[in-house]
Short mmCIF file of C-alpha atoms in Angstrom, two decimals:
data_model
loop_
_atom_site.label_atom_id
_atom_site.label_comp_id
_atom_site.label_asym_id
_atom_site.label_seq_id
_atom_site.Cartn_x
_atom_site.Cartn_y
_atom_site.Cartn_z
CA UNK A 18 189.21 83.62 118.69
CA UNK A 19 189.65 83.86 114.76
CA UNK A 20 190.67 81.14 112.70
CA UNK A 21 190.53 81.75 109.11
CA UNK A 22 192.59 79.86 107.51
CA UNK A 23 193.50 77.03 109.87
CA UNK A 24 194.66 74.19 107.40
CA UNK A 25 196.69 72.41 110.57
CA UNK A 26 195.89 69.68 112.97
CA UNK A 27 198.34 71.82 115.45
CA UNK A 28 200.18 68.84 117.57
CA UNK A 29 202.43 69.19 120.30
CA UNK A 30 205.17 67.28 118.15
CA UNK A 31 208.79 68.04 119.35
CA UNK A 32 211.41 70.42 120.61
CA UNK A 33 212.56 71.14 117.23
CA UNK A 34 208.93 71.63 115.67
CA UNK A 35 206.25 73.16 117.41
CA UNK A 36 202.56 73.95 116.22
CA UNK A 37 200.28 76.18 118.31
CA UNK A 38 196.26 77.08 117.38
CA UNK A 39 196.31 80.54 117.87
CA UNK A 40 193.31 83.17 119.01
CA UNK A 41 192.27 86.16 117.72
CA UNK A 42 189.98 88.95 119.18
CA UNK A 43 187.36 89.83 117.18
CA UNK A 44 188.11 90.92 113.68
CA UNK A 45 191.41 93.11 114.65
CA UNK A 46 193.69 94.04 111.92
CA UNK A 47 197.48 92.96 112.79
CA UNK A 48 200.10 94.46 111.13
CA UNK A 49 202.68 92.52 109.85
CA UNK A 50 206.37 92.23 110.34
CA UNK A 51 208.87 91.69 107.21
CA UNK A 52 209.69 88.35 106.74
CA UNK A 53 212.60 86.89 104.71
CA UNK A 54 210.98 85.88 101.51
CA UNK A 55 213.69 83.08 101.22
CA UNK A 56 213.33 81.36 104.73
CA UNK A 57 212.63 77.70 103.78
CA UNK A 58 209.83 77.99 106.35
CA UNK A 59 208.09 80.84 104.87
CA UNK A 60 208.47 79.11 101.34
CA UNK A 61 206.47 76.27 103.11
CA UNK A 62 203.96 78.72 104.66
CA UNK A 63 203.37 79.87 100.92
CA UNK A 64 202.97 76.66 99.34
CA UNK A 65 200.50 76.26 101.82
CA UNK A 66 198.27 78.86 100.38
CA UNK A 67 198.61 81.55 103.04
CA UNK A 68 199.20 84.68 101.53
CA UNK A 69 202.40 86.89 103.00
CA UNK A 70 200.58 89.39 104.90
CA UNK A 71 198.67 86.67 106.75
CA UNK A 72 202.12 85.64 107.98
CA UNK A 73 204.01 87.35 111.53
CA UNK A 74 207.32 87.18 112.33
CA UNK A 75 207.14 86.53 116.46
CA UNK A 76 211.15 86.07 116.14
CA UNK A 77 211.72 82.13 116.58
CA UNK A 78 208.56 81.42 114.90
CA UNK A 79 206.32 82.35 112.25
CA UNK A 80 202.36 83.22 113.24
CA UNK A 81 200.21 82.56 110.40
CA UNK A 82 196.59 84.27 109.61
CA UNK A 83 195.47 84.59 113.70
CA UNK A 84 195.87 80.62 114.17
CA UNK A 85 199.03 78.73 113.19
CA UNK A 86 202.62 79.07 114.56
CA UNK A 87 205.25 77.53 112.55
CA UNK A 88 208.67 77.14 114.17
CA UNK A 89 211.79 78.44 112.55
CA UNK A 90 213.67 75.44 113.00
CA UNK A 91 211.06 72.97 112.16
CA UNK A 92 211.24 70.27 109.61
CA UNK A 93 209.81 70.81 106.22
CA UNK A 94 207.67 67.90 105.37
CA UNK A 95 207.46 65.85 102.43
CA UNK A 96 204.32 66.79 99.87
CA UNK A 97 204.37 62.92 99.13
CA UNK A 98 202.59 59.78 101.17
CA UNK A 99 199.86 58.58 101.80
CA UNK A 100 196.66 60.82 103.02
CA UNK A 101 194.44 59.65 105.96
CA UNK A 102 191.69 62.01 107.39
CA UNK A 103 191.44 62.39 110.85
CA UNK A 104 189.11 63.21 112.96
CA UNK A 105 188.42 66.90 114.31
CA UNK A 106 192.10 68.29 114.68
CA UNK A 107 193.38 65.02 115.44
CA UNK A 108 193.32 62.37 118.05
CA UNK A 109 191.15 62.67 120.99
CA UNK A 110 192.28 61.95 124.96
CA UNK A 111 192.32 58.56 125.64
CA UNK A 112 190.49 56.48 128.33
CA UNK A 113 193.52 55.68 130.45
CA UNK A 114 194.17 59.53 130.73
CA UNK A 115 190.81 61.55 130.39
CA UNK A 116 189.98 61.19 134.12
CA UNK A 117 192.65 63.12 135.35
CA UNK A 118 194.27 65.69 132.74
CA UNK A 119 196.48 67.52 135.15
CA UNK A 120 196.81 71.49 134.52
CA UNK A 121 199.62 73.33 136.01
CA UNK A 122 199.37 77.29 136.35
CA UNK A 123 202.51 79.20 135.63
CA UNK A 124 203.38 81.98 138.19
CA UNK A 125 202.51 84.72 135.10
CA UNK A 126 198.92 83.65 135.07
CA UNK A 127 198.52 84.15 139.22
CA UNK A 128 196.18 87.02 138.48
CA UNK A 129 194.04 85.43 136.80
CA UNK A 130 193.68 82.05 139.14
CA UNK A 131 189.89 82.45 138.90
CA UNK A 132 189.28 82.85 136.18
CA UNK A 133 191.49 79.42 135.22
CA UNK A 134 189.44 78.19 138.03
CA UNK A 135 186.16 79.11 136.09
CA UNK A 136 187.22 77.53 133.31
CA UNK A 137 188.16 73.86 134.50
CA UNK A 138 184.55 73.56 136.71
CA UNK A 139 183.04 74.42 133.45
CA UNK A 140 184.59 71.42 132.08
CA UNK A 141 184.30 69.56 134.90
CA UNK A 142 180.30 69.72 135.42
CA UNK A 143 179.35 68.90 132.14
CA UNK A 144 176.35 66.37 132.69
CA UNK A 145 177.62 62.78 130.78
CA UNK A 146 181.23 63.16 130.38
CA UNK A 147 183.72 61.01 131.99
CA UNK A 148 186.49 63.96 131.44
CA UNK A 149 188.15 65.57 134.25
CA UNK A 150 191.03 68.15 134.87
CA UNK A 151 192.74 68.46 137.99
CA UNK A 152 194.50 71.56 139.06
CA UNK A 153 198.20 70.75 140.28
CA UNK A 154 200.61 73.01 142.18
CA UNK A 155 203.62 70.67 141.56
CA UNK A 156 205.19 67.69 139.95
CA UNK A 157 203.77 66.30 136.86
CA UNK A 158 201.48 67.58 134.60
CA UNK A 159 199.41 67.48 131.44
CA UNK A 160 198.94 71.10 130.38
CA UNK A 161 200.84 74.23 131.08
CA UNK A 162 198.91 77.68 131.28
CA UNK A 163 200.92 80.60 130.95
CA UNK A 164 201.40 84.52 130.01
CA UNK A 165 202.66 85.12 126.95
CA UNK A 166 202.76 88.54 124.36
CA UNK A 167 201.37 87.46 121.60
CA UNK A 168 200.75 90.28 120.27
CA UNK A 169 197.94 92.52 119.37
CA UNK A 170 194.74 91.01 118.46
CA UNK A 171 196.08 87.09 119.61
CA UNK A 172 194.33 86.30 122.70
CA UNK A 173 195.45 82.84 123.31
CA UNK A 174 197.02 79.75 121.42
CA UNK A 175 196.84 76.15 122.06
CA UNK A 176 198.12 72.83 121.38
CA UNK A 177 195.89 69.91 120.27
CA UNK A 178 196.19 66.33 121.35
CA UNK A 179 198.68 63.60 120.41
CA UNK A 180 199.31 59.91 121.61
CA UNK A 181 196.11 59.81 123.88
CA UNK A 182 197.67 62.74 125.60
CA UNK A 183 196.07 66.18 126.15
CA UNK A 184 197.60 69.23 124.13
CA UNK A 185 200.51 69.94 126.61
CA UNK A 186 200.29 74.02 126.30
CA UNK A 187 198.08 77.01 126.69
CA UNK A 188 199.47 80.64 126.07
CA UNK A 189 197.08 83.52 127.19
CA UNK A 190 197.90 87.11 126.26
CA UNK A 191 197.07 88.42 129.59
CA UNK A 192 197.97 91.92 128.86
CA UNK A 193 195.67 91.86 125.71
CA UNK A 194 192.54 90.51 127.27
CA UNK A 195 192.97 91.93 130.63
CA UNK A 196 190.20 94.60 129.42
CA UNK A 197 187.67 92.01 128.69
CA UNK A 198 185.00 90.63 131.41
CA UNK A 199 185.50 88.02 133.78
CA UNK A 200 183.58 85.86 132.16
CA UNK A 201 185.16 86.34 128.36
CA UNK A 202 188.81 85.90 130.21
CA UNK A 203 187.51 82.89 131.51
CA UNK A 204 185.82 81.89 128.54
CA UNK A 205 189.12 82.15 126.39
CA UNK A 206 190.61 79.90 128.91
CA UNK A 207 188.13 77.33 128.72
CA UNK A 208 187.98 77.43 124.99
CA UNK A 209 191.41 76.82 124.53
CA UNK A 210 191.26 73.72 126.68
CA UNK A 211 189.19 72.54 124.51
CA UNK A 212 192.07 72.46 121.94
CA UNK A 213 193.94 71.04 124.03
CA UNK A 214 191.50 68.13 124.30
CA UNK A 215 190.67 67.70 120.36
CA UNK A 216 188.00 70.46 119.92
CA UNK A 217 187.85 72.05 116.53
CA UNK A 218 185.84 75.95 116.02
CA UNK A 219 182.42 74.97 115.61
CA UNK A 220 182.35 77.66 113.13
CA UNK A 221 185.28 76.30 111.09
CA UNK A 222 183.25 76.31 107.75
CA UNK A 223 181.60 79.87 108.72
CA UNK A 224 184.79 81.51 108.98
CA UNK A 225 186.42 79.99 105.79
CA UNK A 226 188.26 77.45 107.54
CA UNK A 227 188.99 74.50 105.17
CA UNK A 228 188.13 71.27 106.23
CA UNK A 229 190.91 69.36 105.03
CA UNK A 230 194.12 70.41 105.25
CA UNK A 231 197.67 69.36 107.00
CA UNK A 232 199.79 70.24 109.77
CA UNK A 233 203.74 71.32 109.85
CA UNK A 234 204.51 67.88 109.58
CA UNK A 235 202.04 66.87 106.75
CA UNK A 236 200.02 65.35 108.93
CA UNK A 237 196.30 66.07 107.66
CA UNK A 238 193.52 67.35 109.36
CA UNK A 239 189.77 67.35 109.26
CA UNK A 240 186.88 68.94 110.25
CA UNK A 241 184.26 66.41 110.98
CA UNK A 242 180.83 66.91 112.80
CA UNK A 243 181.05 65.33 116.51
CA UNK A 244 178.27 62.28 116.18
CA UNK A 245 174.85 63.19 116.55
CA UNK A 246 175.69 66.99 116.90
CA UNK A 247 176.25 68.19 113.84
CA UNK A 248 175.89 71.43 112.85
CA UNK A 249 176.46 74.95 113.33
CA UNK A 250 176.20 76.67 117.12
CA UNK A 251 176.36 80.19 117.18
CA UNK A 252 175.88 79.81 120.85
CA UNK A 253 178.98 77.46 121.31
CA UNK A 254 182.09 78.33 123.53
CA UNK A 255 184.53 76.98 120.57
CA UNK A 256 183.31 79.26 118.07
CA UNK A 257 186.17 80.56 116.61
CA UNK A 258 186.84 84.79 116.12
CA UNK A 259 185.05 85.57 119.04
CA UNK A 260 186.84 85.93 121.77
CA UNK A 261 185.72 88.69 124.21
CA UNK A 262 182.80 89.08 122.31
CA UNK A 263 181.29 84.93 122.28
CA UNK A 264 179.52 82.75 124.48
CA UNK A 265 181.16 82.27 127.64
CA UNK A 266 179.72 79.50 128.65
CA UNK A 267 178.86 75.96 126.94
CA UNK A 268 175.45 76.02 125.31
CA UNK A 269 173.39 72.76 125.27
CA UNK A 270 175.17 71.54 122.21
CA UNK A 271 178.47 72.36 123.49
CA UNK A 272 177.85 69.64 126.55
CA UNK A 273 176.31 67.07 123.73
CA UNK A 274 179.64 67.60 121.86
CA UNK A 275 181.49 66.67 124.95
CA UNK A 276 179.52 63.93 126.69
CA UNK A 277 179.44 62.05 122.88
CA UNK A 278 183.00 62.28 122.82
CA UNK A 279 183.96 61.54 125.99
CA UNK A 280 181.02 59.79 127.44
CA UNK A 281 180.46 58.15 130.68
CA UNK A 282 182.29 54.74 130.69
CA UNK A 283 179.16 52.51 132.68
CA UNK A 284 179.85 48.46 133.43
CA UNK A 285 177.42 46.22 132.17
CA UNK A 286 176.52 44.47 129.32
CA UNK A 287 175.36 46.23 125.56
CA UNK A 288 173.03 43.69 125.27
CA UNK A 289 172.61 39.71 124.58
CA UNK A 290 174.33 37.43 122.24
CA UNK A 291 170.82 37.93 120.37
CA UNK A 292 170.73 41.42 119.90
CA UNK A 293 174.47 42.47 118.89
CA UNK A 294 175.20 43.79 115.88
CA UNK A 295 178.70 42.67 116.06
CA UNK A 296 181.05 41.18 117.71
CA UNK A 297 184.56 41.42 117.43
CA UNK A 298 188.34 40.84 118.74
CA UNK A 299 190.70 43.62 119.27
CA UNK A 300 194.14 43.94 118.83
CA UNK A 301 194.59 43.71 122.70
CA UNK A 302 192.27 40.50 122.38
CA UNK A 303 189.36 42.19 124.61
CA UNK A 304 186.22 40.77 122.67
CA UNK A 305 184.37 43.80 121.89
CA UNK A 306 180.34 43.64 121.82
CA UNK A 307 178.28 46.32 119.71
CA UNK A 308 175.12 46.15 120.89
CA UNK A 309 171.44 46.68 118.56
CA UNK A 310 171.10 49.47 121.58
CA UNK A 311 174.34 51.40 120.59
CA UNK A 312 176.03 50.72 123.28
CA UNK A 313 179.16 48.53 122.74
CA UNK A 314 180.98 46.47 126.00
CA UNK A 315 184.90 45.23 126.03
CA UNK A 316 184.22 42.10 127.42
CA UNK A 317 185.93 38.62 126.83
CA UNK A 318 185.28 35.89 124.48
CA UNK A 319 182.76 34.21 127.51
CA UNK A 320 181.54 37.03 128.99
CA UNK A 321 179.82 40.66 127.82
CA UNK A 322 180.73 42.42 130.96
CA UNK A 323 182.86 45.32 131.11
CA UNK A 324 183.40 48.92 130.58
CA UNK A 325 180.29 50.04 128.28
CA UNK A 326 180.12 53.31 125.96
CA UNK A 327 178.21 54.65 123.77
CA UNK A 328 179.02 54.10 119.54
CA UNK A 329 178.20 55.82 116.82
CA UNK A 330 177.13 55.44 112.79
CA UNK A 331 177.51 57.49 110.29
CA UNK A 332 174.52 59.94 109.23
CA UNK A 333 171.94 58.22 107.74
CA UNK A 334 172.89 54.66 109.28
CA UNK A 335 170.80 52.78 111.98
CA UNK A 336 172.05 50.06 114.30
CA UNK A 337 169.18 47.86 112.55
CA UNK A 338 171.11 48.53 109.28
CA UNK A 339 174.40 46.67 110.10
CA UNK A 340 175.38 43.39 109.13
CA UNK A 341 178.38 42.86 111.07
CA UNK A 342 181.41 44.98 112.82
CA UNK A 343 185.17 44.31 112.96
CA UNK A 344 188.60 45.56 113.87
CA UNK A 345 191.72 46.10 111.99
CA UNK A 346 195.15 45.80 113.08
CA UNK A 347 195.34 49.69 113.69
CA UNK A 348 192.67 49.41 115.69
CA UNK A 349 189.65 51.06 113.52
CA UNK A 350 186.69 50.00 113.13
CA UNK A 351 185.15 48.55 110.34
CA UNK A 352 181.18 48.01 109.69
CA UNK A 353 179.17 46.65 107.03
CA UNK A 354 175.84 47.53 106.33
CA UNK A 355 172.54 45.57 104.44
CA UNK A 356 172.24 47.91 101.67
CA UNK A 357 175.86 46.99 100.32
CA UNK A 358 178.16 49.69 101.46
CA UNK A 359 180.87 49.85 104.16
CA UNK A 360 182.26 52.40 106.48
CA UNK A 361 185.10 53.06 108.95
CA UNK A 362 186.42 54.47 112.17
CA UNK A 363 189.45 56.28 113.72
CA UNK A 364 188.38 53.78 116.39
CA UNK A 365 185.67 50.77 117.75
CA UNK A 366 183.48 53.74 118.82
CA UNK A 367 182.33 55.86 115.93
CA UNK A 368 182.02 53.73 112.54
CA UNK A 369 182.52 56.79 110.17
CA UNK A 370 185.39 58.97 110.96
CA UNK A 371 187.73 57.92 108.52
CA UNK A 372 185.88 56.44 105.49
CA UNK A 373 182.49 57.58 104.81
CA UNK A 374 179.54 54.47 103.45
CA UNK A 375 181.19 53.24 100.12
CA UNK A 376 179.83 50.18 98.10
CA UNK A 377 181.49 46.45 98.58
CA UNK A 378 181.11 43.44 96.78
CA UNK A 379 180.45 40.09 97.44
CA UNK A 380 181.46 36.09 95.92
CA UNK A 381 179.14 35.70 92.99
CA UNK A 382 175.89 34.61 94.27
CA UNK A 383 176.33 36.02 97.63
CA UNK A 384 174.10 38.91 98.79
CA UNK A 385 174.42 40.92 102.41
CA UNK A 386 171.53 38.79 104.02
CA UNK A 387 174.04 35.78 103.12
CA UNK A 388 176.64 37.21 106.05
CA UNK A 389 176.71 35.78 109.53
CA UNK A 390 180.06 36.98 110.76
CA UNK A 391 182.74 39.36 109.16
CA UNK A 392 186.12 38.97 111.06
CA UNK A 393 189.51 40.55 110.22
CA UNK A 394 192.96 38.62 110.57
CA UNK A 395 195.38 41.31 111.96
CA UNK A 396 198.48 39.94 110.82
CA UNK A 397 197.86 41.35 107.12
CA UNK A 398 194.37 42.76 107.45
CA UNK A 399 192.24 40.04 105.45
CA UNK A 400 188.85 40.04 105.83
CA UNK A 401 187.02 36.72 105.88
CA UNK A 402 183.40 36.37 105.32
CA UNK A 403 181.01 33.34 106.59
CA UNK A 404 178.00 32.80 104.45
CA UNK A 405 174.69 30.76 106.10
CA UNK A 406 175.54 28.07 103.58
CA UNK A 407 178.25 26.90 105.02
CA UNK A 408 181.18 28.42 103.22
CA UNK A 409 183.20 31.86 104.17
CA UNK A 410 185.91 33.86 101.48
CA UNK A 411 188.71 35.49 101.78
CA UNK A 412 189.67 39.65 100.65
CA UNK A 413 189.60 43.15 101.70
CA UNK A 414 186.89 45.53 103.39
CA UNK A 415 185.24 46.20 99.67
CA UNK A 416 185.85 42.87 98.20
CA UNK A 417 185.40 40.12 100.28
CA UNK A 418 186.57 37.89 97.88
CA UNK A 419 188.99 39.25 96.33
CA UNK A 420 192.31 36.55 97.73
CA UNK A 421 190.49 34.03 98.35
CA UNK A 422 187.20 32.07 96.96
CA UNK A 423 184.00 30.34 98.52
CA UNK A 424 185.50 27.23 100.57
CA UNK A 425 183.49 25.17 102.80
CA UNK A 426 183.43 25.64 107.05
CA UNK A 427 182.56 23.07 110.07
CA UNK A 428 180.31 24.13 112.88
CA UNK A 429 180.58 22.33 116.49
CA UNK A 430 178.33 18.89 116.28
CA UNK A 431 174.75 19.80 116.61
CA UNK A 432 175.13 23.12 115.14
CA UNK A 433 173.55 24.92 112.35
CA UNK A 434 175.10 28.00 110.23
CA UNK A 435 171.93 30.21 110.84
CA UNK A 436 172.54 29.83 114.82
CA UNK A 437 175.97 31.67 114.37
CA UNK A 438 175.88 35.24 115.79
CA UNK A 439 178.87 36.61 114.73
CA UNK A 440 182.81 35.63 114.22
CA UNK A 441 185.89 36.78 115.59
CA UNK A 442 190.04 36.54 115.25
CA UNK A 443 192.18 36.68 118.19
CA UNK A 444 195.13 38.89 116.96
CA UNK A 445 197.58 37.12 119.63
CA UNK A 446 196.54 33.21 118.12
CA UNK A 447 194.95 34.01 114.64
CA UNK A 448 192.24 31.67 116.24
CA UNK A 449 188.62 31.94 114.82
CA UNK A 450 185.90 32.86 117.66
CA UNK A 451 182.18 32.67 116.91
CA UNK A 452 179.35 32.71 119.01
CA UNK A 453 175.87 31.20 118.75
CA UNK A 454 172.12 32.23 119.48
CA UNK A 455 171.88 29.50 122.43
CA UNK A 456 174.38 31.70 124.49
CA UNK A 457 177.38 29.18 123.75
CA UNK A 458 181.05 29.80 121.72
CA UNK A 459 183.70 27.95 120.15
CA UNK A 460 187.01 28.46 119.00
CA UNK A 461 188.97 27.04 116.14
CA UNK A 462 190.35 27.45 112.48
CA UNK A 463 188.76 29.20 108.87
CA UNK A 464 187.64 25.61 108.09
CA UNK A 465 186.68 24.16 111.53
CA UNK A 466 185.04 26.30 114.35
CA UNK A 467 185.25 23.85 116.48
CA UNK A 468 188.97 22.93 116.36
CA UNK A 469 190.54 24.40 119.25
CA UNK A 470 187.95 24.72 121.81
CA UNK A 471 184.83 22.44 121.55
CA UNK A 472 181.43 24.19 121.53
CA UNK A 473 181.46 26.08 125.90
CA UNK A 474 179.01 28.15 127.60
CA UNK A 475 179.01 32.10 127.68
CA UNK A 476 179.01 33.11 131.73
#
């Protein structure tokens, strides 16, 4: 499956605008259909950078350089806005919905029933992973396989995820492939369900894929190395322009890729108040532990018990190296780190999705050894700062104090400021958590920890 020029996330967006990630055999030459040269859509295509005899008119939709189908009716997005990078080709499967991603087999694809069955206990037996696909007959479903001509050389297209929910379509050109081996027909099949469930070509740079670009919405995309398997894979299943000629089945760092984005959700705890390296409140006020073992735990603001996963840093970055973690109100994670720079994540589980390490400053005088807790208010995404000395400060992820200056903070009676663990905000109350070595917590204001509720025990 070839993907040369994929600039596009590729999400299943809406009736009116559709984006599929198309797959080409091999190196095959298509030729090209006239388009219109002024179709507002082809326009876009152009300004885009593809050049006109990468472009295929399939009738209601354009199909761009083996990868990319642009609908005909679509919306032409605005070149303006703000720019976020995301991560792979965009959002992965949520937790609620990863267990169960129900496919549903069209009647066109009966022949090849097993080799769709091949394909889904491929997924479903990698050692690790906590995602599963169920084959359904009838009633609802997540993803829909079926037969389409795509035309010579296109092998299969997919969709990629959006809203925590899988890429909703697979096309396979059954005619096309039907000369390939069982196990490449199965292996395009299992490929493009990995589309469908945020997968990028592992090859993307290989092939002269760029890694930023946007979709046909001007959403932008990224190509990002899956934590702690970086790198090229010649022996992976999602490398792209190969298809009845690539692996058919995952190779080792294929089932790394998966299991470290969709690991195995364990209870317990990540570790003890005395070896986190930050604590935090989310937006849906579970209390979120990051443990020094890289494991983090939703638990509550008594208790680290709950579902545990694994986290990750960015390259380079130990868990020893953080000073403290936090949450934003769109749910990404923040971390700050003892050498003086800061990263963030698409979300609380990998720390360097969305910005990479960049420097921040502190109040004069202050220095990163100063910091026992980091936490951020939701309501306009402040970030306040306690210092061992007794005072905290008010600003943003690379200034923290850039509203607000030193001001002085009151512990519970008994307590001293080098006994705090960490600090968090409740985004429901705006109250101020923190917890202590001795395995006890209090809740109050900026200025008083111990307004609201006097100093407790953890369970």
């Amino acid at each position: 499956m070839k993907n040369r020029k994929m600039i596009v996330r590729l999400l299943m967006i809406s009736a009116i605008s559709i984006s599929i990630f198309a797959c080409k055999k091999g190196e095959s030459n298509v030729s090209q259909e006239e388009v219109k040269k002024t179709d507002a859509v082809y326009s876009y295509i152009r300004s885009l950078g593809f050049p006109a005899s990468a472009i295929k008119d399939l009738g209601k939709e354009y199909l761009v350089e083996e990868d990319i189908a642009f609908s005909k009716d679509m919306i032409i997005p605005s070149t303006s806005g703000p720019k976020t990078e995301q991560y792979y080709t965009g959002n992965l499967v949520s937790s609620a919905n990863r267990t169960n991603i129900r496919i549903y087999v069209d009647a066109s694809m009966a022949s090849l029933s097993a080799e769709v069955n091949s394909a889904v206990n491929q997924w479903n037996t990698v050692p690790s992973s906590n995602i599963h696909f169920n084959l359904v007959t009838s009633g609802s479903y997540d993803i829909l396989i079926m037969d389409e001509n795509l035309g010579n050389g296109y092998c299969g297209v997919a969709r990629f995820p959006i809203n925590g929910n899988a890429g909703g379509l697979i096309k396979i050109n059954k005619t096309y492939i039907s000369g390939n081996s069982f196990d490449q027909r199965q292996r395009t099949i299992a490929h493009e369900i990995g589309h469908c469930v945020g997968f990028r070509h592992t090859n993307w740079s290989a092939n002269g894929e760029p890694q930023n670009g946007t979709d046909d919405i001007g959403t932008p995309a990224s190509a990002i190395d899956v934590p702690n398997v970086g790198g090229t894979d010649p022996s992976s299943i999602m490398n792209g322009g190969q298809c009845g000629i690539g692996a058919a089945y995952f190779s080792v760092k294929d089932k790394q890729a998966i299991a470290s984005l969709y690991p195995v959700v364990t209870s317990g705890p990540s570790g003890t108040l005395t070896t986190m390296a930050g604590i935090d409140i989310g937006v849906d006020d579970g209390v979120y532990f990051w443990g020094l073992s890289g494991l983090v735990t939703k638990g509550n603001s008594t208790s680290i018990n709950g579902p545990t996963q694994q986290y990750f840093l960015p390259s380079g970055k130990n868990f020893s190296d953080v000073i403290d973690m936090a949450i934003s109100n769109a749910g990404r994670g923040y971390v700050w780190y003892k050498d003086g720079t800061m990263s963030v994540g698409q979300s609380i589980g990998n720390f360097g999705d969305y910005i990479l390490p960049k420097s921040y400053v502190l109040p004069a005088g202050k220095t990163p050894l100063d910091i026992v807790g980091i936490a951020i208010l939701k309501s306009n995404d402040h970030c306040f700062a306690f210092y061992s000395d007794g005072t905290f400060s008010e600003g943003n992820s690379t200034d923290l104090g850039a509203y607000v200056g030193l001001q002085n903070y009151a512990l519970p009676p008994g307590k001293n400021y080098n006994e705090i663990v960490d600090i968090g905000i409740a985004a429901s109350s705006g109250w101020f958590y923190a917890w202590y070595s001795d395995n006890k917590m209090s809740v109050g204001t900026s200025t008083d920890l111990n307004y609201w509720i006097p100093l407790k025990s953890m369970d």
